[in-house]
Amino acid sequence: MARKPKIERFNENVLAKYQIYNSIFMTLPFDTITNTGVLLPLFKDVCEKGYNKHKNPTEIVERFFKLYQENPSEKEKHDLLFRFIQYIERQVVLFDAIEDAAFPTVNNMDGRGTLRSIKEEAQAKGQLGELKEYLKRFKIRPTLTAHPTQFYPGTVLGIIHDLDTAIRANDLSKIKKLLAQLGKTAFFKKEKPTPYDEAVSLIWYLENVFYHSASAIYNYVHENIFEGEDFDNDLINLGFWPGGDRDGNPFVTTETTLKVAKRLRKTVLINYYRDMRNLKRRITFGNLQDKIAVLETALYDNFYYAKTAEPLSVDTLMNGLLEIKEELIAEHQSLFLEELQDIINKVKIFGFHFATLDIRQDSRVHHKVLTNIVEKTNELGLRIFPENYLSLSEEEQIDVLTKVEGKLDPSVFDEDITRATVESIYAIKTIQANNGERAANRYIISNNGNELNVLETFAMIRLCDWNMPTVDVIPLFETVPDLKVADKVMETLYSNPVYMAHLKRRGMKQTIMLGFSDGTKDGGYLMANWGIFKAKEALTEVSRKYDVKVVFFDGRGGPPARGGGNTNQFYASLGPTVEDEEIQLTVQGQTISSNFGTLDSCQYNLEQLLGAGVENELTNNEANLFSVENKQTMQELADISYQTYVDFKNHPKFLSYLEHMSTLKYYGKANIGSRPSKRNKSATLDFGDLRAIPFVGSWSQLKQNVPGFYGVGTALQSFEDKGEFEKVVTLYKESPFFRALIANSMMSLTKSFFELTAYMKEDSEYGAFWDVIHDEYLLTKRLLFKLTGYTELMQNEPAGKASIDIRENIVLPLLTIQQYALKKIQDIHRSKDTDASNLEIYEKMVTRSLFGNINASRNSA
């Protein structure tokens, strides 16, 4: 029987089930307020009709109370609105669980980009040999970050997991109980999580999802592509930032870093121990059970840190497993070899570290720290730096940093940040000694703008008793100006004999991180993506010139505005002018749970990343090259878009609009992440101190999604006005890269709903500014239709659009409540009302409504 279209599979397995289970959920009694579940659909109906009649959120809420409540008190109104928020949060979870359960049915698990498809296509084209050679060196590295958009406590994650299982089994009785449990379980945290709490939450995904999905992929490649032949490539590396990312997070300490590394090691050893126990139940013959028992005991003693335990190394474990394998093949007809090989492959992938713990700090902090180191060591007469170092030119300082020698003692420094930075480097050495070099071997410098930033960090590492460090220094270029000079910075470093000697010891490999989030915040959507693409081309060229293998690590968020959207399509479109032997990217917020939260979705999305790399390498990616004309068109679009966005940022109402009309300041009150929502503690709002997540997230909560489209429409219009729109059409037809950008921008438009905030156009202070945003939205939408030939947004992805539409529909009442509360807050401030109790209630209402909106978007930040 022919497979049904994806949209039909979605409607049958997601939409229909949601309607059934939601009707059950709405009738469950959770509270003392009568008929909350009955009233919510009525409120939603009032919202939909109200926006169709161009009513504002305040009018809609008041209309609802007039229709369905008899003269309620203010307290009764507030209580019911909070109860609506509680219900809607749980409706989002229900929809998530249903969509996750239907994932393998809705998505083609053997379709394009999956391993089976990759292998069959290579066989058909006679490229199996080339595929094997590429897979011997190609890697992917998803890096889990603790950015504050994934807030579900462990109790809720457990319910989601169990709901997924019950829904797959159509176990209505269990689903009903779990929905009741969901209704009573708290969603929000009274206190901010610590960085260690965040690490534990994300280790749950490593232990329960990535451990199984990544190894399943490796096993398939080993058995079906390499036909059981060993190949020296772990293929999938995992990265981890919680506990190591110090950038702007004063709560990450050296103790935290060491504690997280210890937890990662313990968790992976426990997983090996479980697998070893299962293996012992199968291999019950010869003397192999005794050999397995020795490894099983050693694992148990080591993850519980038994005082009598002999320290177990990854080499000892691997050698023991290989010895068992050899005997199993030679004497026992390879019985249960597949189960044994699975553990061997896992040890190859995860070692004793599970995921590489990256350390990250801001270049401006490093500069401050190094200045303090120079002053303190000179004061102590240690003669590490010349007395006049701080007055030297940049070139002279680079010369000193290249040759500097000595050993720093963290305890001699009075400044906390200096002591902590030096301690963090010593912590890397400790983690490597305990968990292996792969456990922590990367130091990332955010806001990197020049070679001095890199050499200051490199010098500090060497001064921590580490003359030949086994750690990679990774500059992170984020702003548009930094991206433009990135290749010049790296050429200077490649020309530095001491740094080049370091690269030779590290296998002539240089990892460079590029920041999509801050790039978009700084330069707008088109310029950020185009600027990063051009930087990658220039960095590839200069690295090849010096025989350095460059690896790009992309700092991507969930939504298109932060480099997200369809990432696999993006990577498949890059072409031969960008080095492609590894795909490294950050995964954060709800994107972790939505793309990698279940075994099916995790395996599918990891395979898609592998498929993107293979497609870019083995297909005729010369077709991805830009012609001279297309490159000119792309550059002109980016330049116009950039200037439009910069002018928008410079609008006198830009910052105050965000501060007073959006949810920006409420992110810090939501207790969903350990990191402060801005980089300094000043009372005034400064654009440079704004973090990308609350910045993009606030536009998302407003349903305006500015960073994902602003400037695109104006750029397209410039070609239309000149009568040269056909040039853009040609670019769209011939460039997969540009098509990927346009598709992702369309997603931003799809998630916009300007009727929600249309009341702002009547505002005496911000009305004209709202019109500026709305006009660009309408312009972009019109011209994207003209460019693509579509009559509706995301026309080519009906199932994806249907998912977005349902989610947006679920949270429409929640958005209405949020805007109602924001308007009340604005009115209180403007009237200088002294009733602080009402102000506190409305601020809590805004904060609580953040959660459901964030999760419904699945990639809002």
PDB file of N, CA and C in Angstrom, residues 141-145 147 238-242 244-248 356-366 421 424-425 428 440-449 453-458 460-461 471-478 499 510-515 518 551-556 584-586 675 679:
ATOM      1  N   ARG A 141      29.272  16.849  15.921  1.00  0.00           N
ATOM      2  CA  ARG A 141      29.359  17.119  17.361  1.00  0.00           C
ATOM      3  C   ARG A 141      28.218  18.047  17.766  1.00  0.00           C
ATOM      4  N   PRO A 142      27.098  17.491  18.218  1.00  0.00           N
ATOM      5  CA  PRO A 142      26.090  18.335  18.856  1.00  0.00           C
ATOM      6  C   PRO A 142      26.551  18.660  20.278  1.00  0.00           C
ATOM      7  N   THR A 143      26.483  19.915  20.651  1.00  0.00           N
ATOM      8  CA  THR A 143      26.930  20.340  21.981  1.00  0.00           C
ATOM      9  C   THR A 143      25.731  20.886  22.753  1.00  0.00           C
ATOM     10  N   LEU A 144      25.411  20.240  23.862  1.00  0.00           N
ATOM     11  CA  LEU A 144      24.270  20.665  24.672  1.00  0.00           C
ATOM     12  C   LEU A 144      24.678  21.855  25.535  1.00  0.00           C
ATOM     13  N   THR A 145      23.896  22.928  25.463  1.00  0.00           N
ATOM     14  CA  THR A 145      24.204  24.108  26.258  1.00  0.00           C
ATOM     15  C   THR A 145      23.083  24.368  27.253  1.00  0.00           C
ATOM     16  N   HIS A 147      21.534  27.129  28.029  1.00  0.00           N
ATOM     17  CA  HIS A 147      20.879  28.421  27.869  1.00  0.00           C
ATOM     18  C   HIS A 147      19.432  28.339  28.351  1.00  0.00           C
ATOM     19  N   LEU A 238      30.016  14.134  21.483  1.00  0.00           N
ATOM     20  CA  LEU A 238      29.045  14.973  22.177  1.00  0.00           C
ATOM     21  C   LEU A 238      29.787  16.057  22.949  1.00  0.00           C
ATOM     22  N   GLY A 239      29.263  17.272  22.877  1.00  0.00           N
ATOM     23  CA  GLY A 239      29.825  18.379  23.650  1.00  0.00           C
ATOM     24  C   GLY A 239      28.876  18.772  24.764  1.00  0.00           C
ATOM     25  N   PHE A 240      29.406  19.472  25.779  1.00  0.00           N
ATOM     26  CA  PHE A 240      28.611  19.794  26.966  1.00  0.00           C
ATOM     27  C   PHE A 240      29.097  21.109  27.550  1.00  0.00           C
ATOM     28  N   TRP A 241      28.176  22.060  27.743  1.00  0.00           N
ATOM     29  CA  TRP A 241      28.549  23.373  28.282  1.00  0.00           C
ATOM     30  C   TRP A 241      28.164  23.612  29.739  1.00  0.00           C
ATOM     31  N   PRO A 242      27.084  23.016  30.255  1.00  0.00           N
ATOM     32  CA  PRO A 242      26.739  23.299  31.655  1.00  0.00           C
ATOM     33  C   PRO A 242      27.891  22.931  32.596  1.00  0.00           C
ATOM     34  N   GLY A 244      30.800  24.369  32.547  1.00  0.00           N
ATOM     35  CA  GLY A 244      32.057  24.841  31.978  1.00  0.00           C
ATOM     36  C   GLY A 244      31.945  26.207  31.322  1.00  0.00           C
ATOM     37  N   ASP A 245      30.717  26.605  30.984  1.00  0.00           N
ATOM     38  CA  ASP A 245      30.493  27.882  30.291  1.00  0.00           C
ATOM     39  C   ASP A 245      30.440  29.010  31.315  1.00  0.00           C
ATOM     40  N   ARG A 246      31.545  29.775  31.403  1.00  0.00           N
ATOM     41  CA  ARG A 246      31.642  30.857  32.383  1.00  0.00           C
ATOM     42  C   ARG A 246      31.220  32.204  31.820  1.00  0.00           C
ATOM     43  N   ASP A 247      30.967  32.271  30.523  1.00  0.00           N
ATOM     44  CA  ASP A 247      30.692  33.559  29.884  1.00  0.00           C
ATOM     45  C   ASP A 247      29.430  34.200  30.478  1.00  0.00           C
ATOM     46  N   GLY A 248      29.628  35.232  31.268  1.00  0.00           N
ATOM     47  CA  GLY A 248      28.503  35.954  31.847  1.00  0.00           C
ATOM     48  C   GLY A 248      27.778  35.224  32.950  1.00  0.00           C
ATOM     49  N   THR A 356      32.328  15.931  25.939  1.00  0.00           N
ATOM     50  CA  THR A 356      33.444  16.854  26.195  1.00  0.00           C
ATOM     51  C   THR A 356      32.941  18.117  26.861  1.00  0.00           C
ATOM     52  N   LEU A 357      33.480  18.407  28.030  1.00  0.00           N
ATOM     53  CA  LEU A 357      33.092  19.596  28.786  1.00  0.00           C
ATOM     54  C   LEU A 357      33.914  20.785  28.298  1.00  0.00           C
ATOM     55  N   ASP A 358      33.268  21.695  27.580  1.00  0.00           N
ATOM     56  CA  ASP A 358      33.955  22.877  27.060  1.00  0.00           C
ATOM     57  C   ASP A 358      34.041  23.960  28.140  1.00  0.00           C
ATOM     58  N   ILE A 359      35.144  24.682  28.150  1.00  0.00           N
ATOM     59  CA  ILE A 359      35.289  25.858  29.002  1.00  0.00           C
ATOM     60  C   ILE A 359      35.168  27.081  28.103  1.00  0.00           C
ATOM     61  N   ARG A 360      34.368  28.077  28.536  1.00  0.00           N
ATOM     62  CA  ARG A 360      34.185  29.285  27.717  1.00  0.00           C
ATOM     63  C   ARG A 360      34.210  30.521  28.605  1.00  0.00           C
ATOM     64  N   GLN A 361      34.899  31.564  28.121  1.00  0.00           N
ATOM     65  CA  GLN A 361      34.922  32.842  28.827  1.00  0.00           C
ATOM     66  C   GLN A 361      35.061  33.967  27.808  1.00  0.00           C
ATOM     67  N   ASP A 362      34.640  35.159  28.201  1.00  0.00           N
ATOM     68  CA  ASP A 362      34.647  36.329  27.330  1.00  0.00           C
ATOM     69  C   ASP A 362      36.046  36.916  27.219  1.00  0.00           C
ATOM     70  N   SER A 363      36.406  37.360  26.003  1.00  0.00           N
ATOM     71  CA  SER A 363      37.753  37.919  25.772  1.00  0.00           C
ATOM     72  C   SER A 363      38.004  39.143  26.648  1.00  0.00           C
ATOM     73  N   ARG A 364      36.946  39.914  26.933  1.00  0.00           N
ATOM     74  CA  ARG A 364      37.112  41.110  27.768  1.00  0.00           C
ATOM     75  C   ARG A 364      37.450  40.746  29.204  1.00  0.00           C
ATOM     76  N   VAL A 365      36.917  39.616  29.666  1.00  0.00           N
ATOM     77  CA  VAL A 365      37.279  39.117  30.999  1.00  0.00           C
ATOM     78  C   VAL A 365      38.730  38.667  30.997  1.00  0.00           C
ATOM     79  N   HIS A 366      39.119  37.952  29.934  1.00  0.00           N
ATOM     80  CA  HIS A 366      40.520  37.503  29.841  1.00  0.00           C
ATOM     81  C   HIS A 366      41.485  38.682  29.881  1.00  0.00           C
ATOM     82  N   THR A 421      39.657  32.196  36.966  1.00  0.00           N
ATOM     83  CA  THR A 421      40.075  31.906  35.584  1.00  0.00           C
ATOM     84  C   THR A 421      41.297  30.988  35.570  1.00  0.00           C
ATOM     85  N   SER A 424      40.331  27.526  36.594  1.00  0.00           N
ATOM     86  CA  SER A 424      39.594  26.790  35.565  1.00  0.00           C
ATOM     87  C   SER A 424      40.545  26.069  34.611  1.00  0.00           C
ATOM     88  N   ILE A 425      41.708  26.656  34.379  1.00  0.00           N
ATOM     89  CA  ILE A 425      42.690  26.010  33.497  1.00  0.00           C
ATOM     90  C   ILE A 425      43.307  24.797  34.200  1.00  0.00           C
ATOM     91  N   ILE A 428      40.982  21.869  33.957  1.00  0.00           N
ATOM     92  CA  ILE A 428      41.041  21.098  32.705  1.00  0.00           C
ATOM     93  C   ILE A 428      42.063  19.977  32.836  1.00  0.00           C
ATOM     94  N   ALA A 440      37.909  17.109  28.499  1.00  0.00           N
ATOM     95  CA  ALA A 440      37.938  18.582  28.525  1.00  0.00           C
ATOM     96  C   ALA A 440      39.195  19.022  27.796  1.00  0.00           C
ATOM     97  N   ASN A 441      39.048  19.423  26.554  1.00  0.00           N
ATOM     98  CA  ASN A 441      40.246  19.801  25.778  1.00  0.00           C
ATOM     99  C   ASN A 441      39.989  20.990  24.855  1.00  0.00           C
ATOM    100  N   ARG A 442      38.999  21.836  25.239  1.00  0.00           N
ATOM    101  CA  ARG A 442      38.651  22.984  24.401  1.00  0.00           C
ATOM    102  C   ARG A 442      38.419  24.200  25.288  1.00  0.00           C
ATOM    103  N   TYR A 443      39.068  25.305  24.945  1.00  0.00           N
ATOM    104  CA  TYR A 443      38.860  26.565  25.650  1.00  0.00           C
ATOM    105  C   TYR A 443      38.351  27.583  24.634  1.00  0.00           C
ATOM    106  N   ILE A 444      37.106  28.030  24.797  1.00  0.00           N
ATOM    107  CA  ILE A 444      36.447  28.908  23.826  1.00  0.00           C
ATOM    108  C   ILE A 444      36.487  30.355  24.316  1.00  0.00           C
ATOM    109  N   ILE A 445      36.877  31.248  23.418  1.00  0.00           N
ATOM    110  CA  ILE A 445      36.968  32.677  23.748  1.00  0.00           C
ATOM    111  C   ILE A 445      35.829  33.403  23.045  1.00  0.00           C
ATOM    112  N   SER A 446      34.801  33.774  23.800  1.00  0.00           N
ATOM    113  CA  SER A 446      33.685  34.492  23.173  1.00  0.00           C
ATOM    114  C   SER A 446      34.055  35.959  22.968  1.00  0.00           C
ATOM    115  N   ASN A 447      33.330  36.599  22.058  1.00  0.00           N
ATOM    116  CA  ASN A 447      33.605  37.990  21.676  1.00  0.00           C
ATOM    117  C   ASN A 447      35.053  38.179  21.245  1.00  0.00           C
ATOM    118  N   ASN A 448      35.547  37.238  20.481  1.00  0.00           N
ATOM    119  CA  ASN A 448      36.934  37.322  19.998  1.00  0.00           C
ATOM    120  C   ASN A 448      36.996  38.275  18.804  1.00  0.00           C
ATOM    121  N   GLY A 449      37.861  39.287  18.907  1.00  0.00           N
ATOM    122  CA  GLY A 449      37.930  40.265  17.828  1.00  0.00           C
ATOM    123  C   GLY A 449      39.281  40.376  17.169  1.00  0.00           C
ATOM    124  N   ASN A 453      43.435  38.583  21.597  1.00  0.00           N
ATOM    125  CA  ASN A 453      42.482  37.839  22.425  1.00  0.00           C
ATOM    126  C   ASN A 453      42.878  36.372  22.536  1.00  0.00           C
ATOM    127  N   VAL A 454      43.304  35.788  21.415  1.00  0.00           N
ATOM    128  CA  VAL A 454      43.685  34.373  21.400  1.00  0.00           C
ATOM    129  C   VAL A 454      44.992  34.164  22.159  1.00  0.00           C
ATOM    130  N   LEU A 455      45.969  35.035  21.905  1.00  0.00           N
ATOM    131  CA  LEU A 455      47.293  34.824  22.503  1.00  0.00           C
ATOM    132  C   LEU A 455      47.311  35.132  23.996  1.00  0.00           C
ATOM    133  N   GLU A 456      46.421  36.018  24.453  1.00  0.00           N
ATOM    134  CA  GLU A 456      46.299  36.228  25.906  1.00  0.00           C
ATOM    135  C   GLU A 456      45.839  34.935  26.577  1.00  0.00           C
ATOM    136  N   THR A 457      44.842  34.302  25.986  1.00  0.00           N
ATOM    137  CA  THR A 457      44.322  33.043  26.540  1.00  0.00           C
ATOM    138  C   THR A 457      45.360  31.939  26.446  1.00  0.00           C
ATOM    139  N   PHE A 458      46.009  31.839  25.294  1.00  0.00           N
ATOM    140  CA  PHE A 458      47.029  30.804  25.072  1.00  0.00           C
ATOM    141  C   PHE A 458      48.182  30.967  26.063  1.00  0.00           C
ATOM    142  N   MET A 460      47.978  32.384  29.090  1.00  0.00           N
ATOM    143  CA  MET A 460      47.496  32.009  30.425  1.00  0.00           C
ATOM    144  C   MET A 460      47.486  30.494  30.604  1.00  0.00           C
ATOM    145  N   ILE A 461      47.079  29.779  29.564  1.00  0.00           N
ATOM    146  CA  ILE A 461      47.066  28.317  29.640  1.00  0.00           C
ATOM    147  C   ILE A 461      48.482  27.786  29.862  1.00  0.00           C
ATOM    148  N   VAL A 471      45.173  21.075  24.868  1.00  0.00           N
ATOM    149  CA  VAL A 471      43.881  21.758  24.825  1.00  0.00           C
ATOM    150  C   VAL A 471      43.863  22.682  23.607  1.00  0.00           C
ATOM    151  N   ASP A 472      42.719  22.752  22.943  1.00  0.00           N
ATOM    152  CA  ASP A 472      42.564  23.606  21.761  1.00  0.00           C
ATOM    153  C   ASP A 472      42.015  24.971  22.175  1.00  0.00           C
ATOM    154  N   VAL A 473      42.617  26.018  21.645  1.00  0.00           N
ATOM    155  CA  VAL A 473      42.130  27.377  21.879  1.00  0.00           C
ATOM    156  C   VAL A 473      41.199  27.732  20.721  1.00  0.00           C
ATOM    157  N   ILE A 474      39.945  28.043  21.048  1.00  0.00           N
ATOM    158  CA  ILE A 474      38.919  28.221  20.020  1.00  0.00           C
ATOM    159  C   ILE A 474      38.369  29.647  20.074  1.00  0.00           C
ATOM    160  N   PRO A 475      38.713  30.488  19.093  1.00  0.00           N
ATOM    161  CA  PRO A 475      38.123  31.834  19.060  1.00  0.00           C
ATOM    162  C   PRO A 475      36.682  31.769  18.582  1.00  0.00           C
ATOM    163  N   LEU A 476      35.822  32.574  19.209  1.00  0.00           N
ATOM    164  CA  LEU A 476      34.427  32.675  18.798  1.00  0.00           C
ATOM    165  C   LEU A 476      34.194  34.073  18.223  1.00  0.00           C
ATOM    166  N   PHE A 477      33.994  34.133  16.902  1.00  0.00           N
ATOM    167  CA  PHE A 477      33.715  35.401  16.216  1.00  0.00           C
ATOM    168  C   PHE A 477      32.204  35.573  16.143  1.00  0.00           C
ATOM    169  N   GLU A 478      31.697  36.713  16.664  1.00  0.00           N
ATOM    170  CA  GLU A 478      30.254  36.855  16.811  1.00  0.00           C
ATOM    171  C   GLU A 478      29.666  38.042  16.057  1.00  0.00           C
ATOM    172  N   TYR A 499      52.519  29.507  18.089  1.00  0.00           N
ATOM    173  CA  TYR A 499      51.154  29.005  17.940  1.00  0.00           C
ATOM    174  C   TYR A 499      51.105  27.891  16.892  1.00  0.00           C
ATOM    175  N   GLN A 510      42.480  23.307  13.599  1.00  0.00           N
ATOM    176  CA  GLN A 510      42.049  24.504  14.316  1.00  0.00           C
ATOM    177  C   GLN A 510      40.525  24.596  14.281  1.00  0.00           C
ATOM    178  N   THR A 511      39.912  24.587  15.467  1.00  0.00           N
ATOM    179  CA  THR A 511      38.466  24.781  15.551  1.00  0.00           C
ATOM    180  C   THR A 511      38.179  26.266  15.729  1.00  0.00           C
ATOM    181  N   ILE A 512      37.206  26.751  14.967  1.00  0.00           N
ATOM    182  CA  ILE A 512      36.795  28.159  15.039  1.00  0.00           C
ATOM    183  C   ILE A 512      35.288  28.189  15.237  1.00  0.00           C
ATOM    184  N   MET A 513      34.855  28.930  16.256  1.00  0.00           N
ATOM    185  CA  MET A 513      33.426  29.027  16.522  1.00  0.00           C
ATOM    186  C   MET A 513      32.868  30.316  15.927  1.00  0.00           C
ATOM    187  N   LEU A 514      31.647  30.220  15.396  1.00  0.00           N
ATOM    188  CA  LEU A 514      30.983  31.361  14.774  1.00  0.00           C
ATOM    189  C   LEU A 514      29.600  31.519  15.398  1.00  0.00           C
ATOM    190  N   GLY A 515      29.270  32.742  15.818  1.00  0.00           N
ATOM    191  CA  GLY A 515      28.059  32.966  16.593  1.00  0.00           C
ATOM    192  C   GLY A 515      26.889  33.472  15.775  1.00  0.00           C
ATOM    193  N   ASP A 518      24.403  36.019  18.252  1.00  0.00           N
ATOM    194  CA  ASP A 518      24.824  37.403  18.407  1.00  0.00           C
ATOM    195  C   ASP A 518      25.046  38.074  17.057  1.00  0.00           C
ATOM    196  N   VAL A 551      37.994  23.481  11.430  1.00  0.00           N
ATOM    197  CA  VAL A 551      36.701  22.899  11.801  1.00  0.00           C
ATOM    198  C   VAL A 551      35.821  24.024  12.324  1.00  0.00           C
ATOM    199  N   PHE A 552      34.614  24.133  11.788  1.00  0.00           N
ATOM    200  CA  PHE A 552      33.711  25.205  12.207  1.00  0.00           C
ATOM    201  C   PHE A 552      32.717  24.689  13.244  1.00  0.00           C
ATOM    202  N   PHE A 553      32.639  25.432  14.327  1.00  0.00           N
ATOM    203  CA  PHE A 553      31.718  25.128  15.415  1.00  0.00           C
ATOM    204  C   PHE A 553      30.686  26.248  15.437  1.00  0.00           C
ATOM    205  N   ASP A 554      29.449  25.920  15.088  1.00  0.00           N
ATOM    206  CA  ASP A 554      28.415  26.941  14.922  1.00  0.00           C
ATOM    207  C   ASP A 554      27.601  27.113  16.195  1.00  0.00           C
ATOM    208  N   GLY A 555      27.605  28.342  16.708  1.00  0.00           N
ATOM    209  CA  GLY A 555      26.782  28.671  17.860  1.00  0.00           C
ATOM    210  C   GLY A 555      25.377  28.990  17.401  1.00  0.00           C
ATOM    211  N   ARG A 556      24.549  27.967  17.289  1.00  0.00           N
ATOM    212  CA  ARG A 556      23.201  28.123  16.739  1.00  0.00           C
ATOM    213  C   ARG A 556      22.173  27.985  17.857  1.00  0.00           C
ATOM    214  N   GLN A 584      29.831  20.799  13.687  1.00  0.00           N
ATOM    215  CA  GLN A 584      29.736  21.037  15.120  1.00  0.00           C
ATOM    216  C   GLN A 584      28.736  22.161  15.348  1.00  0.00           C
ATOM    217  N   LEU A 585      27.807  21.965  16.262  1.00  0.00           N
ATOM    218  CA  LEU A 585      26.816  23.002  16.517  1.00  0.00           C
ATOM    219  C   LEU A 585      26.289  22.897  17.936  1.00  0.00           C
ATOM    220  N   THR A 586      25.864  24.021  18.473  1.00  0.00           N
ATOM    221  CA  THR A 586      25.234  24.017  19.787  1.00  0.00           C
ATOM    222  C   THR A 586      23.770  23.639  19.640  1.00  0.00           C
ATOM    223  N   ARG A 675      22.018  31.586  34.479  1.00  0.00           N
ATOM    224  CA  ARG A 675      22.774  32.727  33.991  1.00  0.00           C
ATOM    225  C   ARG A 675      21.932  33.993  34.011  1.00  0.00           C
ATOM    226  N   ARG A 679      24.501  41.100  30.654  1.00  0.00           N
ATOM    227  CA  ARG A 679      25.890  40.929  31.055  1.00  0.00           C
ATOM    228  C   ARG A 679      26.334  41.832  32.205  1.00  0.00           C
TER     229      ARG A 679
END
